Amino acid sequence: MRRLFGGLLGLVLLISLNAQAQGRAALEDALRRDIERARDRVFPALVNVLVVDRYFEGGRAQYSLGGGSGVIVSPDGLVLTNYHVASDAVRLFCTLSDGVRLEAEALWHDAMTDLSVLRLKPPANAPKRAFPYAPLGDSDALKTGDYVLAMGNPLLLASSVTLGIVSNPKRVFLNPFNQELENAEFERGDRSGALTRWIQHDALILPGNSGGPLVNLKGEVVGINQLGGSGLGFAIPSRIARSVLEQVRRTGRVERGWLGFRAMPTEKLRRADGVLVGAVIPNSPAEKGGIQPGDVILRIDGKPLNARFPEEIPLVYLQIAELPIGKTVSIELQRNGAQRTVQAQVERMEPYYGDEDEFRTLGFTARDITRPMARTSRLPEEGVQVTGVRPGFPLDTAEPKITTGDAILQFGERKIRNLNDLREAIEASKEQENIPIVFQRRTETLVTVIRNRPPSPPSPSAELPKAWLGVRTQVITQPVAQALGDPNLKGFRITEVMPYTEASKAGLQVGDLILALNGEPLEAFRTQDARDLERRIERMDIGREIKLTILRHGERREISVTLEPSPASAEAARSVRQNELDFAVRDITALDRMRNRWREDQQGVFVTDVPNGSWGQLAGLRNGDLILAVNEQPIQTIQDFQQVMQEVIRQQPPVVILFVLRDRETSFVFLEPDWKAITQ
Amino acid sequence: MRTFWLFAVCLPLIAWTQATPNTSDSYKQVLEKIQQNIVTVRVVIKVDVKTEEENESQESKFTLQGAVLNNDGLILVSGVLLSSESFKQLIGLEDEGEVNITIVPQSFKVIFDAETKEYEAKLVATDSQLGIAFLKIMNLDGRTITPIAFANEDLTVGRELVTVSRLPKGFDYAPYFATGRIISEVSKPRRAYLMEGNITEMGLPVYNMKGEAVGVLVRLRHGLKDEEVDFGFRSNFGEDDGAAFLLPASALRPLIEQAQQRAASVQ
């Protein structure tokens, strides 16, 4: 009986364990199916965003390539990505899931939410198409523990997906000491995040994921990935993305209402309603309406405004942002226990940083001063702020000089309110030699005078040539002499003969022992004597014929060699820039042939400069490539190159094919320039 | 008799004081003589760093001291930061690797004494092995300038020499001298003289007490790769493979002649 009971118990246990295992397997299968379904729904809409960024540094515009991810959110080709991916772009490309790369244009960049809205631009002659797109889901419905997928191009690896869960669907960043909200600041200092409660998750996020979608298991985009690392990811909720997208669709821009007070939570006041006014910005609607620090705002136009905890502050700002601009709103507040109502006219929220531009002839960059900048940085409300000055240019050489951070108030005779005024003032003064400038530095107003002179052209390489013998040598040390069979040998053993040099033409060979120069024995026998031969030759005249006494296979002989000039460095070679496609080339030098062991008759032009963001760089052209042909036209010298390129510029073919030699192998580089943009 | 002995004792003393020059006066005279040949040069360079796939460039400005070599405005300066080869040697990046660094000098402005006027100059020649360079002032506007005078002298260990430079603008470019002594003569890798003391500014001439240039201070490297570190040398001279040496005027002359020929054709 006992045995039977034990057996039955074992059977029940076995059945139960089996059921559990089957249940787990079923769950895993279900999850895998959900992931596949979500992936299949969103992958086709995933894009790889490639940008040519223009940024300002060191007083000039500079270019770099960058990239990230994006997602197509409408059949007519609207793409959502991050502001920090696309906002500096002068050129935008999106590679779709089918591998096709299309140009894109930016419709709006929203620093406040770190979102950019792009539109795909198929070629004009391409048939109209409906793009695959991903639907936006409801980020407010997310709960901690929900599965999410992060899709994108981490490390520029196309179309990747990682799985995680929602760790906190309403994450804000607080200062750990005073529990105040902290803004996320990007490289340029744009402030972002006052309106955002991020979706924190643990799906792996790497550089390149920025701008890509965070997707739920229904295949809906619930967020746009923004930040990540160390197992944490942060996505902008789709609720915010939807609001930005809809505004851009409707009006072409995003505008937000602003009242001009700093909101603080009411928890420390031991109350659960209202929002505490921490500060009132001067000249803001709040100040004009009579709101004071310490007031507790209860309602705006009858709608409650509540922030008991710091995590609720972004919702307060969102509510204010949605107020119609220009509308006079009724604000109910409590002050010192008494209730009152004030009126305030909603103004447009201004971006923190103004537009920036380069003033190339004078060698500096500057940006518009916005009211937020003026308030926080003790800048004048009108003027432009200098953001960079090139050394040696007029603002740098003036006394006193104008430096980064100074605000230009007057240029010549003209008062400066913004960048447009400055452009006009510079144009108006271009014939003037000395131009007075009034500028503000912190709290002082100063005057300087700049000398309006064009910059001097850069100096080409000017290395003095020396008499040179095209061989490399080692000293015949005593042990080496012994090994060679004559311990009394002194001089130099040739270790390398440079091809195509007088030394090679004269018949010098590796292994030859140079014992005398012009009949005078060489006394070198220690490693520190290594430069003696070179020094003696340097003191001679270029073109002079010398006699070397050499020992070869036990036999002495004299070889005459003409001394030639030391090989010119690459910088001394003639160089030209192809302006339309923006890269520079030079002729090959003898040193290039020697270093690369090319044939003496090797022709072509050496690529010396492929600027960041240029058509060449986008096509993969590299510094150091040797161009052998352009569109099947052989290139031997710079003159050939210039002639062929002239014809290419005239014909403007859709693709310019360069046949190049790179690292001893040939390759093709396909440039696809936008001729319209180039010739504008 | 007493008078005689007093005179006999004092006479050598009197003779000695007459024969020994007043040292502070000598330095003052040398400084006054040489300082008119020393100019301040404001330089702007661009440093391009290129790999196969990317370019970065940065502009930099600094000042150098220079010495006037002739009446046409040929100036000798330190060339360490003015040619790609010298710069690469300085930072130890001589082999052509994946990174290519190019120095492109952008502008040179020469200032005499503490004047406000600046004279534009161009680079006409460099010697990257010695780390020196030659500039030419493009337009002297009729200004008369005084070149340095060279001396043909045999230099010996123990000899005390002088160099003159200028303080920065904040000190009104005031000239100052520095003294140093030859502490060694080397023949490898070339004939030169190791200096000790306060003579440290590369590219500037070094003078005898008559105010004649006997050579120029350059940085020489021994050129032997993979040599073990000599801690004594490093602690004395701060580097593993090189130090400041006086290159005698005789070695400099051919370079000056070449630079003058180049300068004559620059417009």
mmCIF file of C-alpha atoms in Angstrom, chain A residues 298-463:
data_model
loop_
_atom_site.group_PDB
_atom_site.id
_atom_site.type_symbol
_atom_site.label_atom_id
_atom_site.label_comp_id
_atom_site.label_asym_id
_atom_site.label_seq_id
_atom_site.Cartn_x
_atom_site.Cartn_y
_atom_site.Cartn_z
ATOM 1 C CA LEU A 298 -4.355 76.381 -7.602
ATOM 2 C CA ARG A 299 -6.070 76.696 -11.001
ATOM 3 C CA ILE A 300 -5.536 78.203 -14.419
ATOM 4 C CA ASP A 301 -8.722 78.982 -16.286
ATOM 5 C CA GLY A 302 -10.545 76.721 -13.850
ATOM 6 C CA LYS A 303 -8.320 73.725 -14.437
ATOM 7 C CA PRO A 304 -6.466 72.489 -11.319
ATOM 8 C CA LEU A 305 -2.685 72.748 -11.318
ATOM 9 C CA ASN A 306 -1.154 70.264 -8.900
ATOM 10 C CA ALA A 307 2.357 69.139 -8.098
ATOM 11 C CA ARG A 308 2.772 67.647 -4.685
ATOM 12 C CA PHE A 309 5.985 65.814 -5.594
ATOM 13 C CA PRO A 310 8.892 66.765 -7.886
ATOM 14 C CA GLU A 311 7.890 64.027 -10.346
ATOM 15 C CA GLU A 312 4.740 65.995 -11.119
ATOM 16 C CA ILE A 313 6.451 69.250 -12.094
ATOM 17 C CA PRO A 314 6.845 68.323 -15.812
ATOM 18 C CA LEU A 315 3.066 67.859 -15.967
ATOM 19 C CA VAL A 316 2.613 71.403 -14.665
ATOM 20 C CA TYR A 317 4.859 72.810 -17.382
ATOM 21 C CA LEU A 318 3.105 70.649 -19.982
ATOM 22 C CA GLN A 319 -0.211 72.047 -18.915
ATOM 23 C CA ILE A 320 1.089 75.600 -19.229
ATOM 24 C CA ALA A 321 2.758 74.790 -22.558
ATOM 25 C CA GLU A 322 -0.617 73.771 -23.964
ATOM 26 C CA LEU A 323 -2.199 77.150 -23.151
ATOM 27 C CA PRO A 324 -2.993 79.187 -26.286
ATOM 28 C CA ILE A 325 -0.388 81.847 -26.944
ATOM 29 C CA GLY A 326 -1.786 85.325 -26.568
ATOM 30 C CA LYS A 327 -4.701 84.260 -24.448
ATOM 31 C CA THR A 328 -5.301 86.063 -21.174
ATOM 32 C CA VAL A 329 -5.843 83.387 -18.544
ATOM 33 C CA SER A 330 -7.325 83.560 -15.102
ATOM 34 C CA ILE A 331 -5.010 82.296 -12.357
ATOM 35 C CA GLU A 332 -6.395 81.392 -8.939
ATOM 36 C CA LEU A 333 -3.794 81.413 -6.223
ATOM 37 C CA GLN A 334 -3.300 81.532 -2.483
ATOM 38 C CA ARG A 335 -1.049 84.081 -0.817
ATOM 39 C CA ASN A 336 -0.498 84.212 2.927
ATOM 40 C CA GLY A 337 -3.620 82.129 3.418
ATOM 41 C CA ALA A 338 -5.850 84.406 1.329
ATOM 42 C CA GLN A 339 -7.312 83.398 -2.013
ATOM 43 C CA ARG A 340 -7.073 85.721 -5.002
ATOM 44 C CA THR A 341 -7.352 85.677 -8.776
ATOM 45 C CA VAL A 342 -5.000 87.386 -11.200
ATOM 46 C CA GLN A 343 -4.846 87.643 -15.004
ATOM 47 C CA ALA A 344 -1.837 86.936 -17.187
ATOM 48 C CA GLN A 345 -1.360 86.921 -20.951
ATOM 49 C CA VAL A 346 0.319 83.748 -22.158
ATOM 50 C CA GLU A 347 3.470 84.381 -24.201
ATOM 51 C CA ARG A 348 5.407 82.141 -26.560
ATOM 52 C CA MET A 349 8.122 80.044 -24.905
ATOM 53 C CA GLU A 350 11.440 81.036 -26.422
ATOM 54 C CA PRO A 351 14.269 78.613 -27.129
ATOM 55 C CA TYR A 352 17.195 79.147 -24.832
ATOM 56 C CA TYR A 353 19.918 79.552 -27.456
ATOM 57 C CA GLY A 354 19.582 81.832 -30.447
ATOM 58 C CA ASP A 355 20.669 81.064 -34.002
ATOM 59 C CA GLU A 356 24.386 80.983 -34.637
ATOM 60 C CA ASP A 357 26.350 81.861 -37.736
ATOM 61 C CA GLU A 358 29.861 82.300 -39.076
ATOM 62 C CA PHE A 359 31.347 85.586 -40.274
ATOM 63 C CA ARG A 360 34.122 84.149 -42.327
ATOM 64 C CA THR A 361 35.869 87.276 -43.600
ATOM 65 C CA LEU A 362 36.371 88.576 -40.081
ATOM 66 C CA GLY A 363 37.025 85.143 -38.596
ATOM 67 C CA PHE A 364 34.424 84.803 -35.881
ATOM 68 C CA THR A 365 31.112 83.183 -35.037
ATOM 69 C CA ALA A 366 28.250 84.711 -33.101
ATOM 70 C CA ARG A 367 24.732 83.915 -31.972
ATOM 71 C CA ASP A 368 21.573 85.870 -31.371
ATOM 72 C CA ILE A 369 20.949 86.717 -27.736
ATOM 73 C CA THR A 370 17.573 85.495 -26.580
ATOM 74 C CA ARG A 371 15.755 86.769 -23.561
ATOM 75 C CA PRO A 372 16.430 83.563 -21.605
ATOM 76 C CA MET A 373 20.154 83.925 -22.363
ATOM 77 C CA ALA A 374 20.112 87.569 -21.370
ATOM 78 C CA ARG A 375 18.388 86.789 -18.098
ATOM 79 C CA THR A 376 20.707 84.027 -16.969
ATOM 80 C CA SER A 377 24.014 85.192 -18.389
ATOM 81 C CA ARG A 378 24.016 88.934 -17.650
ATOM 82 C CA LEU A 379 23.889 89.672 -21.348
ATOM 83 C CA PRO A 380 22.157 92.661 -22.903
ATOM 84 C CA GLU A 381 18.740 91.861 -24.342
ATOM 85 C CA GLU A 382 19.787 93.239 -27.724
ATOM 86 C CA GLY A 383 23.027 92.357 -29.409
ATOM 87 C CA VAL A 384 24.868 89.245 -30.558
ATOM 88 C CA GLN A 385 27.136 87.087 -28.464
ATOM 89 C CA VAL A 386 30.528 86.143 -29.875
ATOM 90 C CA THR A 387 30.908 82.362 -29.705
ATOM 91 C CA GLY A 388 34.378 81.951 -31.207
ATOM 92 C CA VAL A 389 37.238 84.008 -32.666
ATOM 93 C CA ARG A 390 39.924 82.722 -35.022
ATOM 94 C CA PRO A 391 43.451 83.548 -33.901
ATOM 95 C CA GLY A 392 45.178 86.184 -35.989
ATOM 96 C CA PHE A 393 41.921 87.571 -37.369
ATOM 97 C CA PRO A 394 40.747 91.160 -36.785
ATOM 98 C CA LEU A 395 38.754 90.601 -33.573
ATOM 99 C CA ASP A 396 41.728 88.751 -32.085
ATOM 100 C CA THR A 397 44.355 91.299 -33.063
ATOM 101 C CA ALA A 398 42.378 94.358 -31.996
ATOM 102 C CA GLU A 399 43.331 96.114 -28.792
ATOM 103 C CA PRO A 400 41.448 95.381 -26.670
ATOM 104 C CA LYS A 401 40.560 92.135 -28.392
ATOM 105 C CA ILE A 402 37.044 90.758 -28.556
ATOM 106 C CA THR A 403 36.772 87.250 -27.148
ATOM 107 C CA THR A 404 34.243 84.458 -26.789
ATOM 108 C CA GLY A 405 31.351 85.514 -24.599
ATOM 109 C CA ASP A 406 31.503 89.233 -25.412
ATOM 110 C CA ALA A 407 28.311 90.819 -26.755
ATOM 111 C CA ILE A 408 28.586 93.113 -29.764
ATOM 112 C CA LEU A 409 26.310 96.117 -29.362
ATOM 113 C CA GLN A 410 27.468 98.343 -32.182
ATOM 114 C CA PHE A 411 29.464 97.660 -35.338
ATOM 115 C CA GLY A 412 30.747 100.741 -37.101
ATOM 116 C CA GLU A 413 27.887 103.195 -37.002
ATOM 117 C CA ARG A 414 25.163 100.606 -36.669
ATOM 118 C CA LYS A 415 23.455 99.429 -33.552
ATOM 119 C CA ILE A 416 23.307 95.646 -33.470
ATOM 120 C CA ARG A 417 20.180 93.883 -32.253
ATOM 121 C CA ASN A 418 20.620 90.524 -33.969
ATOM 122 C CA LEU A 419 22.605 88.534 -36.514
ATOM 123 C CA ASN A 420 20.851 90.164 -39.451
ATOM 124 C CA ASP A 421 21.883 93.601 -38.260
ATOM 125 C CA LEU A 422 25.453 92.359 -37.919
ATOM 126 C CA ARG A 423 25.494 90.898 -41.434
ATOM 127 C CA GLU A 424 24.263 94.173 -42.858
ATOM 128 C CA ALA A 425 26.717 96.191 -40.813
ATOM 129 C CA ILE A 426 29.673 94.069 -41.943
ATOM 130 C CA GLU A 427 28.585 94.356 -45.565
ATOM 131 C CA ALA A 428 28.225 98.116 -45.216
ATOM 132 C CA SER A 429 31.721 98.427 -43.696
ATOM 133 C CA LYS A 430 33.600 96.163 -46.034
ATOM 134 C CA GLU A 431 35.534 99.006 -47.667
ATOM 135 C CA GLN A 432 36.471 100.572 -44.345
ATOM 136 C CA GLU A 433 39.918 99.864 -42.997
ATOM 137 C CA ASN A 434 39.314 100.664 -39.340
ATOM 138 C CA ILE A 435 35.960 99.770 -37.811
ATOM 139 C CA PRO A 436 35.003 100.722 -34.248
ATOM 140 C CA ILE A 437 33.040 98.144 -32.275
ATOM 141 C CA VAL A 438 31.185 98.676 -29.013
ATOM 142 C CA PHE A 439 30.851 95.517 -26.983
ATOM 143 C CA GLN A 440 29.863 94.343 -23.525
ATOM 144 C CA ARG A 441 31.992 92.054 -21.393
ATOM 145 C CA ARG A 442 30.257 90.986 -18.226
ATOM 146 C CA THR A 443 29.221 94.310 -16.707
ATOM 147 C CA GLU A 444 31.566 96.604 -18.676
ATOM 148 C CA THR A 445 30.940 98.318 -21.981
ATOM 149 C CA LEU A 446 34.131 98.678 -24.021
ATOM 150 C CA VAL A 447 35.206 100.053 -27.371
ATOM 151 C CA THR A 448 37.766 98.647 -29.740
ATOM 152 C CA VAL A 449 38.805 99.157 -33.359
ATOM 153 C CA ILE A 450 39.390 96.284 -35.749
ATOM 154 C CA ARG A 451 41.549 96.456 -38.833
ATOM 155 C CA ASN A 452 39.539 95.150 -41.725
ATOM 156 C CA ARG A 453 42.257 93.356 -43.640
ATOM 157 C CA PRO A 454 41.990 90.120 -45.577
ATOM 158 C CA PRO A 455 43.913 87.279 -43.957
ATOM 159 C CA SER A 456 47.330 86.443 -45.399
ATOM 160 C CA PRO A 457 47.450 83.224 -47.424
ATOM 161 C CA PRO A 458 48.962 80.291 -45.571
ATOM 162 C CA SER A 459 52.666 79.625 -46.082
ATOM 163 C CA PRO A 460 53.559 76.556 -48.142
ATOM 164 C CA SER A 461 56.238 74.159 -46.959
ATOM 165 C CA ALA A 462 59.713 75.730 -47.165
ATOM 166 C CA GLU A 463 62.153 72.975 -46.162
#
